[in-house]
Coordinates of C-alpha atoms in Angstrom, one line a residue:
X160 CA 78.4 97.4 80.6
X161 CA 75.2 95.4 81.0
X162 CA 74.2 95.1 77.3
X163 CA 77.7 94.2 76.3
X164 CA 76.9 90.5 76.9
X165 CA 74.6 90.2 74.0
X166 CA 74.9 93.3 71.8
X167 CA 78.6 93.2 70.9
X168 CA 79.9 89.8 72.0
X169 CA 76.9 87.6 71.4
X170 CA 77.2 86.7 75.1
X171 CA 73.9 85.4 76.4
X172 CA 72.8 84.1 79.8
X173 CA 72.0 80.4 80.2
X174 CA 69.6 78.7 82.6
X175 CA 72.0 76.5 84.4
X176 CA 70.9 73.4 86.3
X177 CA 71.9 73.1 90.0
X178 CA 75.4 71.8 89.7
X179 CA 76.5 68.9 91.9
X180 CA 80.1 68.1 92.3
X181 CA 81.1 65.6 89.7
X182 CA 84.4 63.7 89.3
X183 CA 87.3 65.9 90.2
X184 CA 89.3 67.5 87.4
X185 CA 92.9 68.6 87.6
X186 CA 93.3 72.3 88.3
X187 CA 96.5 74.3 88.2
X188 CA 97.4 77.8 89.4
X189 CA 99.7 80.1 87.3
X190 CA 101.0 83.3 88.9
X191 CA 102.5 86.0 86.8
X192 CA 103.8 89.3 88.2
X193 CA 100.3 90.9 88.3
X194 CA 97.7 88.1 87.8
X195 CA 96.7 84.7 89.1
X196 CA 95.2 82.2 86.6
X197 CA 93.4 79.2 87.9
X198 CA 92.7 76.7 85.1
X199 CA 91.7 73.2 84.2
X200 CA 93.3 73.6 80.8
X201 CA 96.9 72.8 79.9
X202 CA 99.9 74.5 81.5
X203 CA 100.7 76.2 78.2
X204 CA 97.2 77.6 77.9
X205 CA 97.1 78.8 81.4
X206 CA 100.5 80.5 81.0
X207 CA 99.4 82.1 77.7
X208 CA 96.3 83.5 79.4
X209 CA 98.4 85.1 82.1
X210 CA 100.8 86.5 79.5
X211 CA 97.9 88.0 77.5
X212 CA 96.6 89.8 80.5
X213 CA 100.1 91.1 81.3
X214 CA 100.4 92.4 77.8
X215 CA 97.0 94.0 77.8
X216 CA 97.9 95.7 81.1
X217 CA 101.2 96.9 79.5
X218 CA 99.2 98.2 76.5
X219 CA 97.2 100.5 78.8
X220 CA 100.3 101.8 80.5
X221 CA 101.8 102.5 77.0
X222 CA 98.8 104.8 76.3
X223 CA 99.4 106.8 79.5
X224 CA 102.6 105.9 81.4
X225 CA 101.3 107.4 84.6
X226 CA 98.0 105.4 84.4
X227 CA 97.3 103.4 87.5
X228 CA 96.4 99.9 86.4
X229 CA 96.5 98.1 89.7
X230 CA 94.2 98.8 92.6
X231 CA 96.0 96.5 95.1
X232 CA 92.9 94.2 95.2
X233 CA 93.6 90.7 93.8
X234 CA 92.3 89.8 90.4
X235 CA 91.8 86.1 89.9
X236 CA 91.3 84.6 86.4
X237 CA 89.5 81.3 86.0
X238 CA 90.4 80.0 82.6
X239 CA 88.3 77.0 81.7
X240 CA 89.3 74.7 78.8
X241 CA 85.7 74.7 77.4
X242 CA 82.1 75.8 77.8
X243 CA 81.4 73.0 80.3
X244 CA 83.9 74.4 82.7
X245 CA 82.6 78.0 82.2
X246 CA 79.0 76.9 82.8
X247 CA 80.1 75.5 86.2
X248 CA 81.0 79.0 87.3
X249 CA 78.6 81.4 85.6
X250 CA 75.7 83.2 87.4
X251 CA 72.3 81.7 86.7
X252 CA 70.3 83.9 84.4
X253 CA 67.8 83.3 81.5
X254 CA 69.2 83.4 78.0
X255 CA 69.4 81.6 74.7
X256 CA 72.2 79.6 73.2
X257 CA 74.8 78.5 75.8
X258 CA 77.4 78.1 73.0
X259 CA 77.7 81.9 72.6
X260 CA 79.1 82.3 76.2
X261 CA 82.7 83.6 76.3
X262 CA 83.3 84.9 79.8
X263 CA 82.3 87.1 82.7
X264 CA 83.9 89.7 84.9
X265 CA 82.8 90.0 88.6
X266 CA 84.3 92.8 90.6
X267 CA 84.2 94.3 94.1
X268 CA 86.6 96.6 96.0
X269 CA 88.3 93.7 97.8
X270 CA 88.8 91.3 94.9
X271 CA 87.8 90.8 91.2
X272 CA 87.0 87.5 89.5
X273 CA 87.2 86.7 85.8
X274 CA 86.0 83.5 84.1
X275 CA 86.9 82.9 80.5
X276 CA 86.8 79.9 78.2
X277 CA 89.8 78.9 76.2
X278 CA 88.2 76.9 73.3
X279 CA 87.3 80.1 71.5
X280 CA 89.6 82.4 69.5
X281 CA 91.4 84.8 71.9
X282 CA 90.0 88.0 70.4
X283 CA 86.5 86.7 71.0
X284 CA 87.1 84.9 74.3
X285 CA 88.8 87.9 75.9
X286 CA 87.0 90.8 74.4
X287 CA 84.3 91.2 77.0
X288 CA 86.9 90.6 79.8
X289 CA 89.2 93.3 78.5
X290 CA 86.2 95.6 78.1
X291 CA 85.4 95.3 81.8
X292 CA 89.0 95.5 82.8
X293 CA 89.2 98.8 81.1
X294 CA 86.2 100.0 83.0
X295 CA 88.0 99.1 86.2
X296 CA 91.2 100.8 85.3
X297 CA 89.4 104.0 84.0
X298 CA 87.3 104.1 87.1
X299 CA 90.4 103.8 89.2
X300 CA 92.0 106.8 87.5
X301 CA 89.1 109.1 86.4
X302 CA 86.1 108.1 88.5
X303 CA 82.7 108.3 86.8
X304 CA 83.3 109.3 83.2
X305 CA 80.6 110.3 80.8
X306 CA 78.9 107.1 79.6
X307 CA 79.9 107.6 76.0
X308 CA 83.6 107.9 76.9
X309 CA 83.5 105.1 79.4
X310 CA 82.1 102.7 76.8
X311 CA 84.1 104.2 74.0
X312 CA 87.4 103.7 75.7
X313 CA 86.5 100.2 76.8
X314 CA 85.6 99.2 73.2
X315 CA 88.7 101.0 71.8
X316 CA 91.1 99.1 74.0
X317 CA 89.3 95.8 74.1
X318 CA 89.5 95.4 70.3
X319 CA 93.3 95.6 70.5
X320 CA 95.2 92.7 69.0
X321 CA 97.6 91.4 71.6
X322 CA 101.0 90.1 70.2
X323 CA 104.1 88.7 71.9
X324 CA 106.4 91.6 71.3
X325 CA 104.0 94.3 70.3
X326 CA 100.2 94.9 70.2
X327 CA 98.0 96.7 67.7
X328 CA 95.8 99.5 69.0
X329 CA 92.8 101.0 67.1
X330 CA 91.6 97.8 65.4
X331 CA 88.2 98.3 63.8
X332 CA 85.4 95.9 64.6
X333 CA 83.5 94.7 61.5
X334 CA 80.4 94.5 63.7
X335 CA 80.6 98.1 64.9
X336 CA 81.3 99.3 61.3
X337 CA 78.2 97.5 60.0
X338 CA 76.1 99.0 62.8
X339 CA 77.4 102.5 61.9
X340 CA 76.5 101.9 58.2
X341 CA 73.1 100.3 58.8
X342 CA 71.6 102.6 61.5
X343 CA 71.2 106.4 61.8
X344 CA 73.7 108.2 64.0
X345 CA 72.7 109.8 67.3
X346 CA 73.1 113.6 67.4
X347 CA 76.4 114.4 69.2
X348 CA 74.7 116.5 71.9
X349 CA 72.4 113.6 72.7
X350 CA 75.2 111.0 72.6
X351 CA 77.2 113.0 75.1
X352 CA 74.3 113.3 77.5
X353 CA 73.2 109.6 77.5
X354 CA 73.0 108.1 81.0
X355 CA 72.6 104.5 82.2
X356 CA 68.8 104.9 82.5
X357 CA 68.4 106.1 78.9
X358 CA 66.6 104.1 76.2
X359 CA 69.8 104.6 74.1
X360 CA 71.6 102.4 76.7
X361 CA 68.9 99.9 77.5
X362 CA 67.0 99.2 74.2
X363 CA 68.8 96.8 72.0
X364 CA 68.9 98.5 68.6
X365 CA 69.5 102.0 70.1
X366 CA 72.2 100.6 72.3
X367 CA 73.9 99.1 69.3
X368 CA 74.2 102.6 67.8
X369 CA 75.3 104.1 71.1
X370 CA 78.2 101.6 71.5
X371 CA 79.3 101.8 67.9
X372 CA 79.2 105.6 67.8
X373 CA 80.9 105.9 71.2
X374 CA 83.7 103.7 69.9
X375 CA 84.0 105.8 66.7
X376 CA 84.1 109.1 68.5
X377 CA 86.7 107.8 70.9
X378 CA 88.7 106.3 68.0
X379 CA 88.6 109.7 66.2
X380 CA 89.8 111.6 69.3
X381 CA 92.4 109.1 70.2
X382 CA 94.2 108.4 66.9
X383 CA 92.1 110.1 64.2
X384 CA 93.9 112.4 61.7
X385 CA 97.2 110.8 62.8
X386 CA 96.7 111.7 66.5
X387 CA 95.9 115.3 65.9
X388 CA 93.1 115.4 68.5
X389 CA 95.0 113.5 71.2
X390 CA 95.7 116.7 73.2
X391 CA 92.0 117.6 73.1
X392 CA 91.2 114.2 74.6
X393 CA 93.8 114.8 77.3
X394 CA 92.4 118.2 78.0
X395 CA 88.9 116.8 78.3
X396 CA 90.0 114.2 80.9
X397 CA 91.9 116.8 82.8
X398 CA 88.8 119.1 83.0
X399 CA 86.7 116.2 84.2
X400 CA 89.2 115.5 87.0
X401 CA 88.9 119.1 88.0
X402 CA 85.1 118.7 88.4
X403 CA 84.1 120.7 85.3
X404 CA 80.6 119.6 84.2
X405 CA 80.7 117.2 81.3
X406 CA 79.0 119.5 78.7
X407 CA 81.2 122.5 79.7
X408 CA 84.4 120.3 79.6
X409 CA 83.5 119.0 76.1
X410 CA 83.0 122.6 74.8
X411 CA 86.3 123.8 76.3
X412 CA 88.2 120.8 75.0
X413 CA 86.6 120.0 71.6
X414 CA 85.3 123.5 70.6
X415 CA 82.3 123.8 68.4
X416 CA 80.1 120.6 68.7
X417 CA 78.5 121.0 65.3
X418 CA 81.9 121.1 63.7
X419 CA 83.0 118.0 65.6
X420 CA 79.9 116.2 64.6
X421 CA 80.5 116.9 60.9
X422 CA 84.2 115.7 61.2
X423 CA 83.1 112.6 63.0
X424 CA 80.5 111.9 60.2
X425 CA 83.2 112.2 57.6
X426 CA 85.5 110.0 59.6
X427 CA 82.9 107.3 59.8
X428 CA 81.8 107.5 56.1
X429 CA 85.3 107.5 54.8
X430 CA 86.1 104.4 57.0
X431 CA 89.3 106.3 58.0
X432 CA 89.9 104.0 61.0
X433 CA 93.5 103.0 61.2
X434 CA 95.6 101.2 63.8
X435 CA 99.1 101.5 65.0
X436 CA 101.7 99.2 66.7
X437 CA 102.5 99.6 70.4
X438 CA 105.6 97.9 71.9
X439 CA 104.5 95.4 74.5
X440 CA 107.6 93.5 75.5
X441 CA 107.3 91.9 78.9
X442 CA 110.1 91.6 81.4
X443 CA 109.4 88.0 82.2
X444 CA 108.8 85.0 79.8
X445 CA 105.7 83.0 80.4
X446 CA 107.8 79.9 81.1
X447 CA 109.1 81.7 84.2
X448 CA 105.6 82.3 85.7
X449 CA 105.0 80.4 89.0
X450 CA 103.0 77.1 88.6
X451 CA 101.5 74.7 91.1
X452 CA 99.0 71.9 90.9
X453 CA 96.1 72.5 93.2
X454 CA 94.8 69.8 95.5
X455 CA 91.1 68.9 95.2
X456 CA 90.4 70.8 98.4
X457 CA 92.2 73.9 97.1
X458 CA 90.5 74.0 93.7
X459 CA 87.1 73.2 95.1
X460 CA 87.5 76.0 97.7
X461 CA 88.6 78.6 95.0
X462 CA 85.7 77.7 92.7
X463 CA 83.4 77.9 95.7
X464 CA 84.5 81.4 96.3
X465 CA 83.8 82.3 92.7
X466 CA 80.3 80.8 93.0
X467 CA 79.6 83.0 96.0
X468 CA 80.6 86.0 93.9
X469 CA 78.3 84.6 91.1
X470 CA 75.5 84.5 93.7
X471 CA 75.1 80.7 93.2
X472 CA 74.9 80.2 96.9
X473 CA 73.6 76.5 97.1
X474 CA 76.3 75.4 94.6
X475 CA 78.9 77.4 96.5
X476 CA 77.9 75.9 99.8
X477 CA 78.2 72.4 98.4
X478 CA 81.7 73.0 97.0
X479 CA 82.9 74.7 100.1
X480 CA 81.6 72.0 102.4
X481 CA 83.2 69.4 100.1
X482 CA 86.5 71.3 100.5
X483 CA 86.2 71.4 104.3
X484 CA 85.5 67.6 104.3
X485 CA 88.7 67.1 102.4
X486 CA 90.7 69.6 104.5
X487 CA 89.1 71.3 107.5
X488 CA 92.2 73.5 107.8
X489 CA 91.8 74.9 104.3
X490 CA 91.9 78.7 104.7
X491 CA 90.3 79.4 101.3
X492 CA 87.4 77.2 102.1
X493 CA 86.9 78.9 105.5
X494 CA 87.2 82.3 103.8
X495 CA 84.6 81.2 101.2
X496 CA 82.2 80.0 103.9
X497 CA 82.6 83.3 105.6
X498 CA 81.7 85.1 102.4
X499 CA 78.7 82.7 101.9
X500 CA 77.4 83.4 105.4
X501 CA 77.6 87.1 104.8
X502 CA 75.4 86.7 101.7
X503 CA 73.0 84.6 103.8
X504 CA 72.9 87.3 106.5
X505 CA 74.6 85.3 109.3
X506 CA 77.4 87.6 110.4
X507 CA 78.2 85.6 113.6
X508 CA 78.8 82.5 111.6
X509 CA 80.8 84.5 109.0
X510 CA 83.0 85.9 111.8
X511 CA 83.9 82.4 113.0
X512 CA 84.9 81.2 109.5
X513 CA 87.0 84.4 108.8
X514 CA 88.8 84.1 112.1
X515 CA 89.6 80.5 111.4
X516 CA 90.9 81.4 107.9
X517 CA 93.1 84.1 109.3
X518 CA 94.6 81.6 111.9
X519 CA 95.1 78.9 109.3
X520 CA 96.9 81.1 106.8
X521 CA 98.6 84.1 108.1
X522 CA 99.9 84.8 104.5
X523 CA 96.4 85.2 103.1
X524 CA 95.7 88.9 102.5
X525 CA 91.9 88.5 102.3
X526 CA 91.6 86.2 105.3
X527 CA 93.4 88.8 107.4
X528 CA 91.2 91.6 106.0
X529 CA 87.9 89.9 106.5
X530 CA 88.9 88.9 110.0
X531 CA 89.6 92.5 110.7
X532 CA 86.3 93.5 109.3
X533 CA 84.4 91.1 111.5
X534 CA 86.3 92.2 114.7
X535 CA 85.7 95.9 113.7
X536 CA 81.9 95.2 113.5
X537 CA 81.8 92.9 116.5
X538 CA 81.5 95.3 119.4
X539 CA 84.2 97.6 117.9
X540 CA 87.1 95.4 118.8
X541 CA 89.5 97.9 117.5
X542 CA 92.7 96.3 118.9
X543 CA 92.1 92.9 117.2
X544 CA 90.9 94.6 114.0
X545 CA 94.1 96.7 113.9
X546 CA 96.3 93.7 114.4
X547 CA 94.7 91.8 111.5
X548 CA 94.8 94.8 109.2
X549 CA 98.5 95.4 109.9
X550 CA 99.1 91.8 109.1
X551 CA 97.2 92.2 105.8
X552 CA 99.1 95.4 104.9
X553 CA 102.4 93.7 105.6
X554 CA 101.5 91.3 102.8
X555 CA 100.3 94.0 100.4
X556 CA 101.0 97.6 101.5
X557 CA 98.9 98.9 98.6
X558 CA 95.7 97.0 99.5
X559 CA 93.4 100.1 99.6
X560 CA 90.4 98.5 101.4
X561 CA 92.8 97.6 104.2
X562 CA 94.5 101.0 104.2
X563 CA 91.1 102.7 104.4
X564 CA 89.7 100.5 107.2
X565 CA 92.8 101.0 109.3
X566 CA 92.6 104.8 108.9
X567 CA 89.0 104.6 110.0
X568 CA 89.8 102.6 113.1
X569 CA 92.6 105.0 114.1
X570 CA 90.4 108.0 113.6
X571 CA 87.5 106.6 115.6
X572 CA 89.8 105.8 118.5
X573 CA 91.3 109.3 118.1
X574 CA 94.7 107.7 118.5
X575 CA 97.6 107.9 116.1
X576 CA 95.8 110.6 114.1
X577 CA 98.9 111.5 112.1
X578 CA 99.2 107.9 110.9
X579 CA 95.5 107.9 110.0
X580 CA 96.0 111.0 107.9
X581 CA 99.0 109.4 106.1
X582 CA 96.9 106.4 105.4
X583 CA 94.0 108.3 103.9
X584 CA 96.4 110.2 101.7
X585 CA 98.0 107.0 100.6
X586 CA 94.6 105.5 99.7
X587 CA 93.9 108.7 97.6
X588 CA 97.2 108.4 95.8
X589 CA 96.6 104.8 95.0
X590 CA 93.0 105.4 93.8
X591 CA 92.9 109.1 92.9
X592 CA 89.4 109.0 91.4
X593 CA 87.8 107.6 94.6
X594 CA 86.4 110.6 96.4
X595 CA 85.5 108.8 99.6
X596 CA 89.2 108.6 100.5
X597 CA 89.4 112.4 100.2
X598 CA 86.3 112.6 102.4
X599 CA 88.1 110.4 105.0
X600 CA 91.1 112.7 104.9
X601 CA 88.9 115.6 105.6
X602 CA 87.4 113.8 108.6
X603 CA 90.8 113.0 110.0
X604 CA 91.9 116.6 109.7
X605 CA 88.7 117.7 111.5
X606 CA 89.5 115.2 114.3
X607 CA 93.0 116.8 114.5
X608 CA 91.3 120.2 114.7
X609 CA 92.8 121.3 111.5
X610 CA 89.5 122.7 110.4
X611 CA 90.6 125.0 107.6
X612 CA 92.4 122.2 105.7
X613 CA 89.4 119.8 106.4
X614 CA 87.0 122.4 104.9
X615 CA 89.1 123.0 101.8
X616 CA 89.2 119.3 101.0
X617 CA 85.5 118.8 101.7
X618 CA 84.8 121.8 99.4
X619 CA 87.0 120.2 96.7
X620 CA 85.0 117.0 97.0
X621 CA 81.8 118.8 96.7
X622 CA 82.9 120.3 93.4
X623 CA 84.1 116.9 92.1
X624 CA 81.2 114.8 93.5
X625 CA 79.2 112.9 90.8
X626 CA 76.9 111.0 93.2
X627 CA 74.4 112.2 95.8
X628 CA 76.2 110.1 98.4
X629 CA 79.5 111.9 97.8
X630 CA 77.8 115.3 97.9
X631 CA 75.9 114.4 101.1
X632 CA 79.1 113.3 102.8
X633 CA 81.0 116.4 101.9
X634 CA 78.1 118.7 102.9
X635 CA 77.8 116.8 106.2
X636 CA 81.5 117.4 107.0
X637 CA 81.3 121.1 106.1
X638 CA 78.1 121.4 108.3
X639 CA 79.8 119.7 111.2
X640 CA 82.9 121.8 111.0
X641 CA 80.8 125.0 110.8
X642 CA 78.8 124.0 113.8
X643 CA 81.9 123.1 115.8
X644 CA 83.5 126.4 114.9
X645 CA 80.4 128.2 116.0
X646 CA 80.4 126.3 119.3
X647 CA 84.1 127.2 119.8
X648 CA 83.4 130.9 119.2
X649 CA 80.4 130.8 121.6
X650 CA 82.4 128.9 124.2
X651 CA 85.3 131.4 123.9
X652 CA 82.8 134.3 124.2
X653 CA 81.3 132.8 127.3
X654 CA 84.7 132.1 128.9
X655 CA 85.8 135.7 128.1
X656 CA 82.6 137.0 129.6
X657 CA 83.1 134.9 132.8
X658 CA 86.7 136.1 133.1
X659 CA 85.6 139.7 132.7
X660 CA 82.9 139.2 135.3
X661 CA 85.4 137.6 137.7
X662 CA 87.8 140.5 137.3
X663 CA 85.0 143.0 137.9
X664 CA 84.0 141.3 141.1
X665 CA 87.6 141.1 142.3
X666 CA 88.0 144.8 141.7
X667 CA 84.8 145.6 143.5
X668 CA 85.9 143.4 146.4
X669 CA 89.3 145.1 146.6
X670 CA 87.7 148.5 146.6
X671 CA 85.2 147.4 149.3
X672 CA 88.0 146.1 151.5
X673 CA 90.1 149.2 151.1
X674 CA 87.1 151.3 152.1
X675 CA 86.4 149.0 155.1
X676 CA 90.0 149.3 156.3
X677 CA 89.8 153.1 156.0
X678 CA 86.6 153.2 158.1
X679 CA 88.2 150.9 160.7
X680 CA 91.2 153.2 160.8
X681 CA 89.0 156.2 161.4
X682 CA 86.6 154.5 163.9
X683 CA 88.9 152.6 166.3
X684 CA 92.5 152.6 167.1
X685 CA 94.5 149.8 165.5
X686 CA 97.1 147.8 167.4
X687 CA 100.5 149.0 166.7
X688 CA 101.8 147.8 163.4
X689 CA 104.9 145.7 163.3
X690 CA 107.8 147.6 161.8
X691 CA 107.7 147.4 158.0
X692 CA 110.7 145.7 156.7
X693 CA 112.8 147.0 153.9
X694 CA 111.9 144.7 151.1
X695 CA 113.9 146.4 148.4
X696 CA 116.4 144.0 146.9
X697 CA 114.9 140.9 148.6
X698 CA 115.6 137.8 146.5
X699 CA 112.8 135.2 146.4
X700 CA 114.1 131.7 146.7
X701 CA 112.7 128.4 145.7
X702 CA 109.1 127.5 146.5
X703 CA 108.3 125.7 149.7
X704 CA 105.3 124.4 151.6
X705 CA 104.4 124.4 155.3
X706 CA 101.4 123.0 157.1
X707 CA 100.1 124.0 160.5
X708 CA 97.5 126.2 162.4
X709 CA 97.2 129.9 161.9
X710 CA 97.9 131.6 165.2
X711 CA 97.4 135.2 164.1
X712 CA 96.8 137.3 161.0
X713 CA 97.7 141.0 160.7
X714 CA 96.4 143.0 157.7
X715 CA 97.5 146.4 156.8
X716 CA 96.3 149.0 154.3
X717 CA 95.9 148.5 151.4
X718 CA 96.3 144.7 151.2
X719 CA 99.4 143.6 153.2
X720 CA 98.9 140.4 155.2
X721 CA 101.2 138.8 157.8
X722 CA 100.4 135.3 159.0
X723 CA 101.9 133.6 162.0
X724 CA 101.7 129.8 161.6
X725 CA 102.4 127.2 164.2
X726 CA 104.0 124.1 162.7
X727 CA 105.6 121.2 164.6
X728 CA 105.8 123.3 167.8
X729 CA 107.5 126.2 166.1
X730 CA 106.1 129.5 164.7
X731 CA 106.8 130.8 161.3
X732 CA 105.9 134.2 159.9
X733 CA 104.9 134.5 156.3
X734 CA 103.9 137.6 154.3
X735 CA 101.8 138.7 151.4
X736 CA 102.1 142.1 149.8
X737 CA 98.7 141.8 148.2
X738 CA 96.5 139.2 149.8
X739 CA 94.0 139.5 146.9
X740 CA 96.6 137.9 144.6
X741 CA 96.9 134.9 146.9
X742 CA 95.0 131.8 145.8
X743 CA 92.7 130.3 148.5
X744 CA 91.0 127.0 148.2
X745 CA 89.6 124.3 150.4
X746 CA 91.3 120.9 150.2
X747 CA 89.4 118.8 147.7
X748 CA 87.4 121.7 146.4
X749 CA 87.8 124.4 143.7
X750 CA 89.3 127.8 144.4
X751 CA 87.4 130.0 146.9
X752 CA 86.0 133.4 145.8
X753 CA 84.8 136.1 148.1
X754 CA 87.1 134.8 150.9
X755 CA 88.1 137.1 153.8
X756 CA 91.6 135.9 154.8
X757 CA 92.1 138.5 157.6
X758 CA 88.9 137.4 159.3
X759 CA 88.6 133.7 158.3
X760 CA 92.2 132.4 158.5
X761 CA 92.9 132.7 162.3
X762 CA 92.6 129.2 163.9
X763 CA 92.4 127.4 160.6
X764 CA 94.5 124.3 159.7
X765 CA 96.2 125.2 156.5
X766 CA 99.0 124.3 154.1
X767 CA 100.8 127.4 152.7
X768 CA 102.9 127.5 149.6
X769 CA 105.4 130.3 149.6
X770 CA 108.6 131.6 148.0
X771 CA 111.4 131.5 150.5
X772 CA 113.5 134.6 151.4
X773 CA 116.7 135.0 153.5
X774 CA 117.8 137.8 155.8
X775 CA 114.3 138.8 156.9
X776 CA 112.3 138.1 160.0
X777 CA 109.6 136.4 157.8
X778 CA 110.2 133.2 156.1
X779 CA 108.7 134.0 152.6
X780 CA 106.0 135.4 150.4
X781 CA 102.7 133.6 150.4
X782 CA 101.5 132.2 147.0
X783 CA 98.6 130.0 148.0
X784 CA 96.7 128.8 151.0
X785 CA 95.0 125.4 151.2
X786 CA 92.4 125.3 154.0
X787 CA 91.5 122.0 155.5
X788 CA 87.8 121.2 155.8

C-alpha cells in the first residue's frame, strides 16, 4: 500500500522542518491486552484508541476464528492529540496540504509502529492504519497474496465501523463507489494479474480503479448474495496456501471468469453492497487497561525510537541524546541509540548501546534481542547470544525473531539439534506463511542427517515459493543434500572396496603361509611338536593382559601359534588357534598388516591381551599383541 496515502485517504506527505526539542508535553502509556498506546492526548482518548484496536483485532478473528492476528512482535501505537504531534513523528517526504495527514504505519519483523492523530473522526483517522494492519495479519497467515486480494481485503476490513458491543463489516465507501461509477472497469483477467510494478498500481487514476474494483470483487466474494460465495473465497485461499498458481487457483475456486466478471458488473451497477453486524464484545473494559504517566526521559526515548524507524535520524539523535542527558540508565534511550547507530553503519557503537540497554532493563524484550543479535554477529559469541535470547523468550515465548535466531545459533553450533528443530517448527506454527522458517527446519533436519525429511520440506517450499530468494534457498538445500548423499555413497563404495581388498590380501597371505609351512615340512625336519592339548569343552574366561619379552614362538600347520612370554621373572604360555585372526599393532601406531608373528615376535617386548582358561598348560587364547617400538 504505497498509493493508499493519497488515493483513498487523502493522505499526503509534508516537507517537515528539522524538529528541535520544544517544551516538554505530558505523555502517557496505556496498555491493553494486545496493544501499547503512547499518547499526549487525554487518558480517555488513549484508552479509547487501545479499545478500538482491540475491537478491530476481534473483528478479524470473528471472520476466521483460527486466524493468527499476533506475530509476537510488539506493536506500539503513538496517538497524538493533533496534527502538530503527528508531524513531530512523520517521515520527511514531499507533499501538499499537511492538514490531510491522518497517520502512518511502520513495520518490521521485530516491532511495528503506528502514529495516528486523534483530532479527526475515527473512521478517517484509523482507516489507513487498519488497512496496513490487515496487510500485516494477512501476510502472517497467507504470505504473498495476489495484489488484488491483498488490497481488496485491506479495504474491505478497514472500512468496518467499530462499535463498543458489535462492529459492522462490509461498509461501502462513497469514494470507492464514485470511482466505480465514474471510471471504466479493468477486465477481470487483467485485474487478477496486476503486480506492484504495473501502471494500474502506480498511476493515480488507474490505481483508483484498481483499489475500488479490488474492494468490490472482495466484497462480492466475502458477503455478496448473502454470503453465497464465501466457500469459493475459502477454497481460493486454501489453494494459494498449497502453492497452486494464482490463475489456476482462481479458475478452480471461482469457475468461469467471464461469468464471474458479468456477475461482478451487475453487483456494482445494482449497488448491492450490504453490511452485517459482527459481535465484538471485549473481555476487559477500557477503564481496566494499564496506565502510567511517562517521565520526560521515557517519552523522549520512545519518540526517538519512532523517529529512527521514520528515518529522521538527526531528529532521532537529538531526542535520544536528550533522554540520556535526563537519565543515562534509560534502557529505551540506549536501545534507540543502538538502532540509530545501526542505521548510521556503526555496528560497534550499536553493540555497546544494546548491551547497556539489556543490562539496564532485563525485562525489555527488544533490549535482550538486540543484545543477542550483536553478540551473534560479534565474532560468533554464541554463548552470550544464547543467554540473551533465552532471557528474551522468557519474557515472550512467542517472539518469532528470537525463536528463529536461537534455532540458528543451536544449528550452527551443532548442539541441541532436537531443540533447534522444535524451535523452527514453533516459528512456522506462529507464522505459517513465512517460508524461511520451513527452510530453517529443513536445514536443521539436514544437520541431524535426516535427509529424506529435509528434502521433502525443501521440495514443499520450492512449490510454495513466491520470491526468487525463497526458491534459491530451497534449491540450495536440495543441491547440498544431493551432493552430500552422493559423497556418502562414494565414501561407502570406497570403504567397501578397501575392505574387500584387505580381505583378498589376507586370504593370499594365509595361502602363502600355508604353502611356506608345507615346503618347510618337506625340506627340513621340524623340532618335535609339543603335545596338542584337548581343547574340546575349554571354557574361555575373562580377558586379561600381560606384558613381557617373547622367549619363543612355535607355529604349527595351518596357523596354530604358541608363545612363551617372560614376565616378572616367570614364564607364561599363551596360544592362538589361528594367528591370522590375532590383531598386531605397534604401540602408538595403527594396526600392522603383512606381519609375520612366527618370525618377528621372538625377542620382542610386547603386551598381550588374552582370554584366560583353566585346567590347561597354557594360560589363555591370544586376542591381540601390542609390540613396543
